[in-house]
Coordinates of N, CA and C in Angstrom, one line a residue:
X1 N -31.9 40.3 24.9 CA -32.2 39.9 23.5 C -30.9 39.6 22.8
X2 N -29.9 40.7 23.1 CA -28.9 40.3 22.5 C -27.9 38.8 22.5
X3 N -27.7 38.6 24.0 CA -27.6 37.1 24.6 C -28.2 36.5 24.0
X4 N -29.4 36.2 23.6 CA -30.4 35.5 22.6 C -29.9 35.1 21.6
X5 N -29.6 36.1 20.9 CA -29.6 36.1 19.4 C -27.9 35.8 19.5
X6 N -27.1 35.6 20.2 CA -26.0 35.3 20.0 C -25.8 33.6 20.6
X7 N -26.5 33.2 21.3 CA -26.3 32.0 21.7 C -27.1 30.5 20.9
X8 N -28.4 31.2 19.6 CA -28.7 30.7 19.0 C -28.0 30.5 17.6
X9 N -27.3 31.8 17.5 CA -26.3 31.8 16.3 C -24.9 30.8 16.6
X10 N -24.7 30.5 18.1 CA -23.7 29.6 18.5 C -24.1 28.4 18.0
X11 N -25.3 28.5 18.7 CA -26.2 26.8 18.3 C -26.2 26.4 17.4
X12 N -26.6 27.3 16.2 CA -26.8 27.2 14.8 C -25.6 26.2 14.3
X13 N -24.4 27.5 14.5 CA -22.9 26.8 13.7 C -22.7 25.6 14.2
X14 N -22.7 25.4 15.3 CA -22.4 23.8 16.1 C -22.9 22.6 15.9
X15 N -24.7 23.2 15.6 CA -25.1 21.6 14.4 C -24.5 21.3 13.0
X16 N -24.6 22.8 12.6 CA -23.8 22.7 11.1 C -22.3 22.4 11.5
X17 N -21.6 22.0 12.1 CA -20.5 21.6 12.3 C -20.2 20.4 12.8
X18 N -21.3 19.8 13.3 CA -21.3 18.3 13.4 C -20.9 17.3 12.4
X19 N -21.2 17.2 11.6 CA -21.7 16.6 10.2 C -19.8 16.3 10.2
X20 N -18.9 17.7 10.2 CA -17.8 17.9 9.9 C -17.2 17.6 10.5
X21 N -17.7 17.5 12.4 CA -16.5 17.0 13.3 C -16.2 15.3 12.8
X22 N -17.7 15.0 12.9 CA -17.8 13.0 12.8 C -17.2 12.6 11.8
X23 N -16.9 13.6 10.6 CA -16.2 12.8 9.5 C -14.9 12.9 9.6
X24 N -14.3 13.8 10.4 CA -12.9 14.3 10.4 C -12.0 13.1 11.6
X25 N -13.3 12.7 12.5 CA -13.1 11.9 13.4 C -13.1 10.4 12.7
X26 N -13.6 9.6 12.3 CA -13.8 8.9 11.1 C -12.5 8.9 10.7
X27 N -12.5 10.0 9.7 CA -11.4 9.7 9.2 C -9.7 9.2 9.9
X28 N -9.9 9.9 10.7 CA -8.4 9.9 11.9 C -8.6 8.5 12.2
X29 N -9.4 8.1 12.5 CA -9.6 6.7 13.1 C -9.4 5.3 12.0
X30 N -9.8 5.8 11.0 CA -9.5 5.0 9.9 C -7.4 5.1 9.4
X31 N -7.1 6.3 9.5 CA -5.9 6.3 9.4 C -5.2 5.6 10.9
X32 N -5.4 5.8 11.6 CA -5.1 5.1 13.2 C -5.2 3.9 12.7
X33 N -5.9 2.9 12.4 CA -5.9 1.8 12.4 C -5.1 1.3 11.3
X34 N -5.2 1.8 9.6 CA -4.1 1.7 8.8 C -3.0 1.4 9.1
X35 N -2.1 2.8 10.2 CA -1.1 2.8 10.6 C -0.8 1.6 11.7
X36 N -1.6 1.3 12.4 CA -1.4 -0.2 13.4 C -0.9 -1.5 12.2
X37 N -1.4 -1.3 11.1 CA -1.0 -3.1 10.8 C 0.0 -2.9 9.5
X38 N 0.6 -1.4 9.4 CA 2.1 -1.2 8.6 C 3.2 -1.4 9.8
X39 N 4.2 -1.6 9.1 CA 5.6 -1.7 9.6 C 6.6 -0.1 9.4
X40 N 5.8 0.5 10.7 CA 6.5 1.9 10.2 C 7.7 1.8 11.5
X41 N 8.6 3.2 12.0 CA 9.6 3.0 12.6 C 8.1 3.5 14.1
X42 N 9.2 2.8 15.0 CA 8.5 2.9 16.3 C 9.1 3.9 17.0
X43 N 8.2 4.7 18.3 CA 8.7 5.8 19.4 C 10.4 5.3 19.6
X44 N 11.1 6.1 19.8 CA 12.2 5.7 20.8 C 13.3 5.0 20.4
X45 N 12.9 4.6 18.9 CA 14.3 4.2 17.4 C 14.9 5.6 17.4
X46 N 16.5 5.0 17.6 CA 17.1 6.3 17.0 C 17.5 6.5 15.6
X47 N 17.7 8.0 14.8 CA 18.0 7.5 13.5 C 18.6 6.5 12.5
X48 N 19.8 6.1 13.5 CA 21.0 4.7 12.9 C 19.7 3.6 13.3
X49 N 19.0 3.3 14.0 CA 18.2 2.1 13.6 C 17.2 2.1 12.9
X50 N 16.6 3.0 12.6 CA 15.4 3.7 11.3 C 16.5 3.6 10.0
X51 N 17.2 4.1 10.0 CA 17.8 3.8 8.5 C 18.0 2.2 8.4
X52 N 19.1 2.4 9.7 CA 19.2 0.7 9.2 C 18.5 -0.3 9.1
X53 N 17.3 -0.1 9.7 CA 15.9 -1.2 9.1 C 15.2 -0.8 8.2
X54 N 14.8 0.7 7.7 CA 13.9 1.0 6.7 C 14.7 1.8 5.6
X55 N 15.9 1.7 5.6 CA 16.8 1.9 4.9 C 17.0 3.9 4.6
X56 N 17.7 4.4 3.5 CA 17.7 5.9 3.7 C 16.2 6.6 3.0
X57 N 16.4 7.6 3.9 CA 15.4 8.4 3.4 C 15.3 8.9 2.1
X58 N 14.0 9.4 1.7 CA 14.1 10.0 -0.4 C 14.3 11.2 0.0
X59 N 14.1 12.1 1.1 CA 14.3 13.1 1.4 C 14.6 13.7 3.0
X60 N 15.7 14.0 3.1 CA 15.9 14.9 5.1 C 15.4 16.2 5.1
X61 N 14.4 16.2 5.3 CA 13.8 18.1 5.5 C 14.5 18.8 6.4
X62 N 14.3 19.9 6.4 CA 15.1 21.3 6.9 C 14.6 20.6 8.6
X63 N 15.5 20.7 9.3 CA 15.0 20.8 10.7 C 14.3 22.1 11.3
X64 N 13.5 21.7 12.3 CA 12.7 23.1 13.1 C 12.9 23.1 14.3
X65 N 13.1 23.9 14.6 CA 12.8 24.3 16.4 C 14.4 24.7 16.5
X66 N 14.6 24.5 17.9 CA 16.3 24.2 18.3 C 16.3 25.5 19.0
X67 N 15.4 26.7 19.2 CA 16.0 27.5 19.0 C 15.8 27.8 21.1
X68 N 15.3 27.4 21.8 CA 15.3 26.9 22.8 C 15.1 25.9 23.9
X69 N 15.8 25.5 25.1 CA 15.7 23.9 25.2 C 14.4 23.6 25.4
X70 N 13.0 24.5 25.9 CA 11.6 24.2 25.4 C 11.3 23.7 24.0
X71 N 11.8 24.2 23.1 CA 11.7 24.1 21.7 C 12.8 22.9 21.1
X72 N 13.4 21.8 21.5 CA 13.6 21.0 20.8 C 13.7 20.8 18.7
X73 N 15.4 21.0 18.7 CA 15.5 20.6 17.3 C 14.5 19.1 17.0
X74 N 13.7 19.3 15.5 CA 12.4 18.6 15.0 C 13.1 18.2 14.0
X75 N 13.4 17.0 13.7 CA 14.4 16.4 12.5 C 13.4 15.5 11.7
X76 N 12.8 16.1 10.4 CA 11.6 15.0 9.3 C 12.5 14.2 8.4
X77 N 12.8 13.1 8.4 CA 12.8 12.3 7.1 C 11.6 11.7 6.2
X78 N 11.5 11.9 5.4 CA 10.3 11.9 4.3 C 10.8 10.1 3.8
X79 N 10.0 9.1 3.3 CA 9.9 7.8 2.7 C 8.7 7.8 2.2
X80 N 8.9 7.4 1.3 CA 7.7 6.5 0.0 C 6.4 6.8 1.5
X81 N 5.8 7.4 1.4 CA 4.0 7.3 2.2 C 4.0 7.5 3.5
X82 N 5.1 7.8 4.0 CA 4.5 8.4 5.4 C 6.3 9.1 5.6
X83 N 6.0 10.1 7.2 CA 7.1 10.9 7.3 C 7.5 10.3 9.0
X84 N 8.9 10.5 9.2 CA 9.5 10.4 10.3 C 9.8 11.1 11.3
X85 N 9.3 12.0 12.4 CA 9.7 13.1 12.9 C 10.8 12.4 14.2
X86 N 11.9 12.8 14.5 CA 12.3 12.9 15.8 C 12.9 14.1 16.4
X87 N 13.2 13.9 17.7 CA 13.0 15.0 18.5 C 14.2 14.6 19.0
X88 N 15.4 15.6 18.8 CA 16.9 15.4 18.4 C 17.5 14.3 17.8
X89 N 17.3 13.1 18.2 CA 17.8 12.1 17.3 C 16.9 10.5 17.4
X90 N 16.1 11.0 18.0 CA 14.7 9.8 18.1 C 13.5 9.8 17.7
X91 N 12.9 9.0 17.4 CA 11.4 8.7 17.3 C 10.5 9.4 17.8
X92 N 9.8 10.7 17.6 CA 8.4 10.6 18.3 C 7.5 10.4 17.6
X93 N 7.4 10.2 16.1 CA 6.3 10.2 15.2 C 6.3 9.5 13.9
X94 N 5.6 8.8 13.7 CA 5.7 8.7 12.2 C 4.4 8.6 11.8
X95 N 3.8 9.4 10.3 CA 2.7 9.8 10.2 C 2.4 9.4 8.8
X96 N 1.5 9.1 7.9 CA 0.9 8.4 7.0 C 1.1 9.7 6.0
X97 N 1.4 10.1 4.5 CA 1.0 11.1 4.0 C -0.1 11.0 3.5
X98 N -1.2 11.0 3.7 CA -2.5 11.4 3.4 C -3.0 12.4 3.1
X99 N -4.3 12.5 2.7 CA -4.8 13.8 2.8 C -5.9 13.8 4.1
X100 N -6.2 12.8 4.6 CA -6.7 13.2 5.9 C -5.7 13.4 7.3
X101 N -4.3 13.4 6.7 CA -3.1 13.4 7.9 C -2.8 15.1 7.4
X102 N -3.1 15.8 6.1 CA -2.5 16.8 6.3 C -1.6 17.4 6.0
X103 N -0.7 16.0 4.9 CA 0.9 15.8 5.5 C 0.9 15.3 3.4
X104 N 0.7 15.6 2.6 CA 0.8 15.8 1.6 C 2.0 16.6 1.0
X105 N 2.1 17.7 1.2 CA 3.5 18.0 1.1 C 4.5 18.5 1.9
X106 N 5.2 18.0 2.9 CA 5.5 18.4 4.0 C 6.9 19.0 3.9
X107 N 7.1 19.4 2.9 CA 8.7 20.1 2.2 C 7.8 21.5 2.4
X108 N 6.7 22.1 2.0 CA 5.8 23.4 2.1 C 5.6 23.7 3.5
X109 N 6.2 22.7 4.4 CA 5.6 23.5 5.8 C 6.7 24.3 6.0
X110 N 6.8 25.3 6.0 CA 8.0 26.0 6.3 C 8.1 27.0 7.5

C-alpha cells in the first residue's frame, strides 16, 4: 500500500510539472535561436580577439575556479546583453542576459 501511495504521489507531481518543463524548454529554444542570428564572440576566440572585435568590456567579473587543474580559472566579461565566459583565456560561452538565461545579474553569482 505504501509503494502505492508513493508512486501515485510521484505521478501526481510529474503531470503538474509538465506544463513547467515545456515552457522552460520553449523558452531555451527561443533564446537558442535569438543567439544564432546575433553577432556574439565565437568558441575558441581568445580574449585579444573578443576585445578587438567587440571592443572592451563594461565590466571583468571576479574570476572562478583555478583552484585545481580539474577546476579551470572561469574568466566573465559582462557587454551591453549578454556575458562572455572563457576558460583561461578562451571562448567557451557566450550567453544572452535574460531572464530565461538566468544571467540577469551575474556580478551576484558569487
Amino acid at each position: 500500500m505504501k509503494n502505492t501511495t508513493t508512486i501515485l504521489a510521484l505521478a501526481a507531481a510529474l503531470l503538474m510539472a509538465g506544463p513547467t518543463v515545456a515552457r522552460a524548454d520553449s523558452l531555451l529554444m527561443k533564446r537558442v535561436q535569438q543567439e544564432k542570428g546575433m553577432n556574439l564572440p565565437k568558441k575558441g576566440m581568445s580574449m585579444a580577439q573578443v576585445e578587438r572585435q567587440f571592443g572592451a568590456p563594461t565590466a571583468k567579473l571576479d574570476p572562478r575556479g583555478g583552484d585545481t587543474p580539474k577546476h579551470p580559472v572561469i574568466h566573465r566579461w559582462e557587454y551591453p546583453g549578454y556575458i562572455v565566459y572563457f576558460e583561461r583565456s578562451h571562448v567557451v560561452h557566450t550567453v544572452l542576459n535574460t531572464p530565461a538565461g538566468n544571467n540577469t545579474n551575474p556580478a551576484a553569482a558569487k
